Tab-separated table of C-alpha atoms in Angstrom:
chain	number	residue	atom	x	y	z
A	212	UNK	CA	-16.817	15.173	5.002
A	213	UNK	CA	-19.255	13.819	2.502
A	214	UNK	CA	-21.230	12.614	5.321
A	215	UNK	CA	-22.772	13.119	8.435
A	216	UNK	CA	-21.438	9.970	9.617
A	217	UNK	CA	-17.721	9.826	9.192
A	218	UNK	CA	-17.563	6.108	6.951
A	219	UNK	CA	-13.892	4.476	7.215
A	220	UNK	CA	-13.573	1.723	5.111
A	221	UNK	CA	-10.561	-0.661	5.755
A	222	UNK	CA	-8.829	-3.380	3.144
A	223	UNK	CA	-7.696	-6.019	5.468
A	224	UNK	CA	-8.671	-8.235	8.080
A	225	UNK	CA	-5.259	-9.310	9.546
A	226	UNK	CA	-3.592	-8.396	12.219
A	227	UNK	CA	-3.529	-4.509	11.766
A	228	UNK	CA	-6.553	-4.245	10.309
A	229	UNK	CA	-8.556	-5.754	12.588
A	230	UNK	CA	-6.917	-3.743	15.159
A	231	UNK	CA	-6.968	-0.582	13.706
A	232	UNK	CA	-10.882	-1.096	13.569
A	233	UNK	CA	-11.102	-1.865	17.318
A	234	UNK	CA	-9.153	1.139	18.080
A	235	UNK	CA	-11.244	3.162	15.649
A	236	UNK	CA	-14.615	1.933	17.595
A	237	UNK	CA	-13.552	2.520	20.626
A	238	UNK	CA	-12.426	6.063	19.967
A	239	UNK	CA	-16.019	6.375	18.432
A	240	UNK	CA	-14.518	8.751	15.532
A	241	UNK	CA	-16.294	6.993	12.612
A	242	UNK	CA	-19.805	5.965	12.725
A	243	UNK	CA	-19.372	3.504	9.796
A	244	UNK	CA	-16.721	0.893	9.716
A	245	UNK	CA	-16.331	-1.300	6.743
A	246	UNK	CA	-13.875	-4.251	6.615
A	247	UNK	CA	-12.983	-5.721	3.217
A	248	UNK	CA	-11.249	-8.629	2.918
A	249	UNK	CA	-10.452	-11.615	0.476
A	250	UNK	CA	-11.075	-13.974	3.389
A	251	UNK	CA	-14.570	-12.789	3.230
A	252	UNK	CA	-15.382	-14.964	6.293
A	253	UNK	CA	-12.327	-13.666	8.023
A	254	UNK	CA	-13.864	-10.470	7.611
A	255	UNK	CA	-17.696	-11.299	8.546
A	256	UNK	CA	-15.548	-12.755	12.107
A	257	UNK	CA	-14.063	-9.754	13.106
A	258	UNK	CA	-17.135	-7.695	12.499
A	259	UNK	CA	-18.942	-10.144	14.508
A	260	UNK	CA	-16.541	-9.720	17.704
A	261	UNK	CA	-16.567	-6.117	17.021
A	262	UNK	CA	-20.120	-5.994	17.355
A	263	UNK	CA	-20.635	-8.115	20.046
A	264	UNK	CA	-18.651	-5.029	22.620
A	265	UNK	CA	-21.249	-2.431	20.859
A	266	UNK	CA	-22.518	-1.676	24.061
A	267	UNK	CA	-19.634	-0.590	25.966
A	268	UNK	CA	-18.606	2.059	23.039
A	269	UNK	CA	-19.764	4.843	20.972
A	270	UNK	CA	-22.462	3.477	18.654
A	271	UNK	CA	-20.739	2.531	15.548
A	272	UNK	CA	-22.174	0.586	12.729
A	273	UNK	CA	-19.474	-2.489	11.909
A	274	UNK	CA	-19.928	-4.804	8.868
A	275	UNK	CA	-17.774	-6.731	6.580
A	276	UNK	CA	-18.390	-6.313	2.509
A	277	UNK	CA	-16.020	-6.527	-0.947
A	278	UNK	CA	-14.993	-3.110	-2.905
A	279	UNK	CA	-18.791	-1.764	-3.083
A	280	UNK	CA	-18.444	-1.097	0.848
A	281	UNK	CA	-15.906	1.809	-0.287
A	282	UNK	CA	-18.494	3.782	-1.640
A	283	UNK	CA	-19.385	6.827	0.181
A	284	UNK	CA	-16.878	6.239	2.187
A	285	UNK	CA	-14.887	9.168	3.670
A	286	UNK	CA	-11.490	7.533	4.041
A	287	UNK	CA	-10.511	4.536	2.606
A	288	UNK	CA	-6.863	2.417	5.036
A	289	UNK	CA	-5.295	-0.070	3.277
A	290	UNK	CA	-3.488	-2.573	5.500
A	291	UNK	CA	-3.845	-4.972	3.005
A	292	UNK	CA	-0.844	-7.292	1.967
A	293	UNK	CA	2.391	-9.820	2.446
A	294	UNK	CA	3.596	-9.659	5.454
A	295	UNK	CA	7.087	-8.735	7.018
A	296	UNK	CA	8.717	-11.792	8.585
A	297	UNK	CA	11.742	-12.406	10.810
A	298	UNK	CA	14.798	-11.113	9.086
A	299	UNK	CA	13.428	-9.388	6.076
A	300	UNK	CA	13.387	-6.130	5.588
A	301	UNK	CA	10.142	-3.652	4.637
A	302	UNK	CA	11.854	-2.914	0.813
A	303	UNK	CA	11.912	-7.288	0.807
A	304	UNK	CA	8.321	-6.701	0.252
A	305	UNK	CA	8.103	-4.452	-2.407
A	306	UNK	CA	7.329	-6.366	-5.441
A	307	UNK	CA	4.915	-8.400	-3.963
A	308	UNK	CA	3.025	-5.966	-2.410
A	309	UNK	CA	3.133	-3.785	-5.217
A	310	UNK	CA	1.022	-6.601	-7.775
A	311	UNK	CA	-1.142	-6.628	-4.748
A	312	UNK	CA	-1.648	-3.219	-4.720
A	313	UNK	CA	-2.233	-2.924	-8.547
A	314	UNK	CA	-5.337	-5.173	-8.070
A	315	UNK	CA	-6.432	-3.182	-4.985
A	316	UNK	CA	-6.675	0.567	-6.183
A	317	UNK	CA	-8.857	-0.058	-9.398
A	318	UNK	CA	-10.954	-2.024	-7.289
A	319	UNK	CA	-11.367	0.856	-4.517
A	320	UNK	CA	-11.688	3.637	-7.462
A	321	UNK	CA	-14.699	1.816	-8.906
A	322	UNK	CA	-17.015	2.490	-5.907
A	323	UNK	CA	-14.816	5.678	-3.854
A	324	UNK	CA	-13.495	8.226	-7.052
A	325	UNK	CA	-13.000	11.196	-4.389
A	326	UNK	CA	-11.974	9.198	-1.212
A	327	UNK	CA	-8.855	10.090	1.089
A	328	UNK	CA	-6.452	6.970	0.880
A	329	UNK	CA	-4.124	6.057	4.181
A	330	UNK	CA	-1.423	3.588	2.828
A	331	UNK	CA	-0.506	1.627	5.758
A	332	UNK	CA	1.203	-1.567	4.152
A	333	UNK	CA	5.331	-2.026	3.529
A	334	UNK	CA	7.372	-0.663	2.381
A	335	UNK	CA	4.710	2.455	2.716
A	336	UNK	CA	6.795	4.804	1.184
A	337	UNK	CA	7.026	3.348	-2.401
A	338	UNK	CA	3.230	2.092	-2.193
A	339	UNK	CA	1.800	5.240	-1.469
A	340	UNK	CA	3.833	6.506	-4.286
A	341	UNK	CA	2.543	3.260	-6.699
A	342	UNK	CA	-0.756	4.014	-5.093
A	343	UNK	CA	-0.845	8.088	-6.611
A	344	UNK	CA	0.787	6.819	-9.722
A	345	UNK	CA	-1.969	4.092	-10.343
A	346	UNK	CA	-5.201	5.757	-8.801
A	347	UNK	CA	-4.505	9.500	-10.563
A	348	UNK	CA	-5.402	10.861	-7.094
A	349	UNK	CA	-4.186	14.590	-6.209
A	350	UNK	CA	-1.130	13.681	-4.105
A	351	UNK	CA	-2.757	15.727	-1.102
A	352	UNK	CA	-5.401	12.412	-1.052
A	353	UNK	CA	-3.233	9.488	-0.852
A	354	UNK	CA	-1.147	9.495	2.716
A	355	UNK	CA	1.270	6.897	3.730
A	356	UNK	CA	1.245	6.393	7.776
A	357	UNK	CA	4.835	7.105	7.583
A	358	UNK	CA	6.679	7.664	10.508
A	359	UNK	CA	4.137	8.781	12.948
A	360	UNK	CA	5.188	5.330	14.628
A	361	UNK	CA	8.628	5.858	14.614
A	362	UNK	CA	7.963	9.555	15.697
A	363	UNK	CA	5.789	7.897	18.491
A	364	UNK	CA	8.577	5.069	19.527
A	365	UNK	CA	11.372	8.001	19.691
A	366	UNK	CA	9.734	10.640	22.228
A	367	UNK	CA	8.513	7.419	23.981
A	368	UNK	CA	12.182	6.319	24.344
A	369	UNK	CA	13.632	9.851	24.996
A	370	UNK	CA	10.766	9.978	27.800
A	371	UNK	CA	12.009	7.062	29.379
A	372	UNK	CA	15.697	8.199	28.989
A	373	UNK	CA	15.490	11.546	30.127
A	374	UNK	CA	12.151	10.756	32.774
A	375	UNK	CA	9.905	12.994	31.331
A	376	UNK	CA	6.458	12.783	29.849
A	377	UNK	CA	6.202	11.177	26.199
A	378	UNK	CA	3.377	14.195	25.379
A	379	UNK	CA	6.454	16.804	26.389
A	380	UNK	CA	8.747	15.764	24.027
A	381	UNK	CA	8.850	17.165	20.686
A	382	UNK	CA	11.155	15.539	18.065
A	383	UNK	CA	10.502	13.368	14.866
A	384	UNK	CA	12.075	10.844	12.290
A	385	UNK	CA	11.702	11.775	8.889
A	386	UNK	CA	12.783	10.472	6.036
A	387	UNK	CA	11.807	6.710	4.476
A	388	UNK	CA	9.395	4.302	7.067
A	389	UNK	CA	12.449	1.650	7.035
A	390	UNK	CA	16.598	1.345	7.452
A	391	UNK	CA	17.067	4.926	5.947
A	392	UNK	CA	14.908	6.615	8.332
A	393	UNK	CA	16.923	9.876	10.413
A	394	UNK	CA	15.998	11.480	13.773
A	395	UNK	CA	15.465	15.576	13.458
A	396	UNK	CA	17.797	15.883	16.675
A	397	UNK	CA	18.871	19.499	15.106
A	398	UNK	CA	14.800	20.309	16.241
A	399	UNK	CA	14.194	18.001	19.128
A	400	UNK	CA	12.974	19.523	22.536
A	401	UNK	CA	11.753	19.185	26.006
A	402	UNK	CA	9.464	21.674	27.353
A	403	UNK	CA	9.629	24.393	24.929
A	404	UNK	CA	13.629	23.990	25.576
A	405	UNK	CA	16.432	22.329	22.659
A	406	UNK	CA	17.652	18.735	23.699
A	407	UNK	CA	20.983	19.597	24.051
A	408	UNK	CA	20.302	22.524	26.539
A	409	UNK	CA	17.762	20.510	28.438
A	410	UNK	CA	20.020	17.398	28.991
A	411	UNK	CA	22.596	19.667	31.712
A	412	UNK	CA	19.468	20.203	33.706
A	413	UNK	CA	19.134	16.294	33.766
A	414	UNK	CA	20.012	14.449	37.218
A	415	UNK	CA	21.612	11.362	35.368
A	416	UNK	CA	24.012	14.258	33.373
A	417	UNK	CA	26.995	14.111	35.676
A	418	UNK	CA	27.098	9.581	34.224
A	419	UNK	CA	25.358	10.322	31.062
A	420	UNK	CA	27.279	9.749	27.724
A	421	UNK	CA	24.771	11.704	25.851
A	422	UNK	CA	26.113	11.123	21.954
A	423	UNK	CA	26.612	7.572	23.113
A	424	UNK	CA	22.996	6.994	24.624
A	425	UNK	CA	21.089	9.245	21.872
A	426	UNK	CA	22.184	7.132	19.325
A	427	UNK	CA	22.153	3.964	20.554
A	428	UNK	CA	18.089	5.386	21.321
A	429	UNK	CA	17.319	5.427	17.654
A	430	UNK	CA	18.989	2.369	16.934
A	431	UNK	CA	16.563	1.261	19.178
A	432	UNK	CA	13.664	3.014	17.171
A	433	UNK	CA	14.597	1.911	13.640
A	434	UNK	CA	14.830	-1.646	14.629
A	435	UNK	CA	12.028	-1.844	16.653
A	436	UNK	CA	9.765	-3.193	14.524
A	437	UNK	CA	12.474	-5.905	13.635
A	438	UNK	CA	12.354	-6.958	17.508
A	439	UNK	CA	9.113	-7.380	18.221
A	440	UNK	CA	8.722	-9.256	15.242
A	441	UNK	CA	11.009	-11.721	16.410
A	442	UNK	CA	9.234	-11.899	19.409
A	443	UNK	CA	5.467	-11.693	18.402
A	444	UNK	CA	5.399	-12.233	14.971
A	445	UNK	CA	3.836	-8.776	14.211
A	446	UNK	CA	3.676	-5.411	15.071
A	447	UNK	CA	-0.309	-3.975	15.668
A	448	UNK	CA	-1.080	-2.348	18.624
A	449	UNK	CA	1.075	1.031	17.880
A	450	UNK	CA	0.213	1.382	14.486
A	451	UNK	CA	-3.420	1.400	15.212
A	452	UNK	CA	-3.032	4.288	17.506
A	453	UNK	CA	-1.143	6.264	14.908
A	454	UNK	CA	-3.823	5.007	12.578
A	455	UNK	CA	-6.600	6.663	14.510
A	456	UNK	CA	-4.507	9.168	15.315
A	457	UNK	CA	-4.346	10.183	11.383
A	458	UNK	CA	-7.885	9.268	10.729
A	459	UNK	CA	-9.485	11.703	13.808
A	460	UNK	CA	-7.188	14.418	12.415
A	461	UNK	CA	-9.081	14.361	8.906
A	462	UNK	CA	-12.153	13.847	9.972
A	463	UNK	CA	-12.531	16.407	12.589
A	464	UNK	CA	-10.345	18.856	10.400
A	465	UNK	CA	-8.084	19.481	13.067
A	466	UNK	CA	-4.537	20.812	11.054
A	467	UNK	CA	-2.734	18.856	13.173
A	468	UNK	CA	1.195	18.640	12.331
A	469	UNK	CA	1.924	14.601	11.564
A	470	UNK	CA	5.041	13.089	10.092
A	471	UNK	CA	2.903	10.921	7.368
A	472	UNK	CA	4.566	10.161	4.134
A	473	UNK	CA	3.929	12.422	1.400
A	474	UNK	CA	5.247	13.231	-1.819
A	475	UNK	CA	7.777	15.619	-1.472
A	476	UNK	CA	8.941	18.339	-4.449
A	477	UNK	CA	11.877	20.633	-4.337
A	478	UNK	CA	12.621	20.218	-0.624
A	479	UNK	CA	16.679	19.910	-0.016
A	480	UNK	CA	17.262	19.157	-3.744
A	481	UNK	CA	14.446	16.059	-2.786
A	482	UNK	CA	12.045	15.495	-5.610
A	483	UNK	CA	8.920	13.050	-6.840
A	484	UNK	CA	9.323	10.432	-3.770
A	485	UNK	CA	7.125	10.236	-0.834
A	486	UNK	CA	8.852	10.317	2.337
A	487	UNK	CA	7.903	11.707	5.608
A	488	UNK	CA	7.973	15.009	6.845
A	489	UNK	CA	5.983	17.147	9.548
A	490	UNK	CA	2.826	18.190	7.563
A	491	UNK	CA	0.029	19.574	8.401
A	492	UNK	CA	-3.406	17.342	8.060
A	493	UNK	CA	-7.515	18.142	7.604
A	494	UNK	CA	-10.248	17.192	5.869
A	495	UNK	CA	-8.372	17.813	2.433
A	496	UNK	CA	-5.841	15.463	3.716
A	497	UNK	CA	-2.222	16.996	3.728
A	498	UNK	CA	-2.652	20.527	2.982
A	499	UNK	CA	1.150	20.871	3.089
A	500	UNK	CA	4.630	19.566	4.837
A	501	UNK	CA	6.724	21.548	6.738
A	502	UNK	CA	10.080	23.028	5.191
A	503	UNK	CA	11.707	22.705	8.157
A	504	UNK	CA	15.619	23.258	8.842
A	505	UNK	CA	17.957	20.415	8.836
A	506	UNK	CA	21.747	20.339	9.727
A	507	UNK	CA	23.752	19.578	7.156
A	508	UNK	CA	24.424	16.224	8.400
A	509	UNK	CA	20.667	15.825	8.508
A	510	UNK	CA	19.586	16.926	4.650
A	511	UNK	CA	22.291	14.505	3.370
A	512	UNK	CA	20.646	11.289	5.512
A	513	UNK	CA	17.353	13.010	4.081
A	514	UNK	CA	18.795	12.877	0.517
A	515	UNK	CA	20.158	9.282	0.797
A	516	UNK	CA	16.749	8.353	1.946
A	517	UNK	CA	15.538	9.701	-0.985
A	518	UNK	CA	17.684	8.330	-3.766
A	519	UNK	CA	17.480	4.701	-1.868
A	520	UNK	CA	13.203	4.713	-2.483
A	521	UNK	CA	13.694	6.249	-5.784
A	522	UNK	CA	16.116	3.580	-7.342
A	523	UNK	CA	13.882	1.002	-5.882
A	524	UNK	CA	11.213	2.381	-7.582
A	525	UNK	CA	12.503	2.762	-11.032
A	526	UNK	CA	12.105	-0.936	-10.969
A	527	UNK	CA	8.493	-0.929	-10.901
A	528	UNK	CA	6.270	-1.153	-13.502
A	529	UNK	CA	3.398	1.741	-13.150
């Protein structure tokens, strides 16, 4: 780190930004929290709450600022961005958010030239991909959150399906952060043991229509988000966990294995696209994703993922 107090500075004060930074305080990772924000008063108001519950956390300096508060600073999240509303889709927002996004990175680059950048805004995929393109950053710097949400959603739901703990599932979604994303179910496990030798041991086996109920579980993970923004108007919460998540694994250089969205290269015939994949994170950012085996059914989902971004962004002007 460039300093001895981890500095996180964060590009917008909505809904997941403001979260992520309460999250961030209270896990008392980063000693420096910066929130920039064209609502500049927006901004100064979070900080203020933030502030206000110093005492019950780690101390943590919060303040609000424009671009010059991403100097110095070790990691720069962008949450920044239109919004996903009821009915549209994350790729619905991809023009817009890419214009946004072409203002943003100059701005970030004039004050942070050797920063770490977390993409966190939709469709993530493409923008971390815009956001390499535009801000010449190594591709190891600039990290989209990915699927480390949906990754989080699925063992959640497998936990609750197969009444085990969350933390002893292993499995992931890979792929884009939308409609094309595909569950690794050639990998998942329970317990150090495959899914589909752990289910006989199950007591709900004997009733269980396990092809039936494991797919109508990811169904229930890719459209998630879609439900509770119906319900709530945004998502937050989740994502600020996975947020912090990513964040305490660069700063404490922990090469921990995370499905963020990275650009991939020569990877199941997969090439210049970010996408998500287990890959292993530190202080460099991601040192590398994992090659790991699909079934055949599973590297042609991986491959439609692929061309779907990848048409999308031939449309953009970088």
């Amino acid at each position: 780190m460039k300093n001895s107090k981890p500095k996180v500075t964060i590009i917008g004060a909505g809904n997941v930004g403001s979260t992520f930074a309460f999250a961030l305080m209270i896990r008392g990772i980063a000693r420096e929290i910066v929130i920039v924000d064209r609502n500049a008063e927006k901004a100064k108001g979070e900080c203020m709450d933030l502030n206000h519950g110093m005492s019950f956390t780690h101390p943590t300096e919060v303040y609000s600022a424009g671009y010059e508060g991403c100097k110095e600073s070790d990691i720069v999240v962008i949450t920044a961005g239109a919004k996903q509303k009821p009915g549209q889709t994350r790729i619905d927002l991809v023009r817009t958010n890419a214009d946004i996004f072409k203002e943003i990175i100059p701005e970030v680059l004039k004050y942070a030239k050797d920063v770490i950048i977390i993409v966190v805004t939709n469709p993530v995929d493409i923008l971390a991909y815009v956001t390499m393109k535009i801000s010449g950053l190594p591709s190891n710097k600039v990290i989209g959150s990915g699927t480390v949400l949906d990754t989080s959603r699925f063992r959640y739901l497998i936990s609750q399906h197969c009444e085990v703990d969350p933390r002893n599932v292993h499995a992931y979604i890979i792929g884009e952060h939308g409609d094309t994303e595909l569950p690794v179910w050639s990998n998942a496990s329970i317990g150090g043991m495959q899914i589909n030798k752990y289910c006989p041991t199950c007591k709900n086996f004997s009733h269980c229509k396990r092809e039936k109920e494991l797919g109508k579980l990811f169904e229930e993970v890719k459209n998630a988000a879609y439900k509770i923004i119906e319900t709530k108007g945004a998502t937050y919460y989740a994502i600020a966990l996975a947020l912090v998540r990513i964040v305490e694994t660069i700063l404490r250089d922990e090469n921990s294995v995370l499905p963020v969205s990275t650009l991939i290269e020569d990877y199941y015939d997969v090439d210049d696209v970010y996408l998500s994949l287990p890959s292993k994170v530190n202080k460099n950012g991601v040192e590398q994703f994992l090659r790991i085996e699909l079934s055949e059914n599973e590297r042609e989902l991986f491959r439609r993922s692929a061309d779907s971004l990848k048409d999308i962004i031939k449309g953009i002007k970088l």
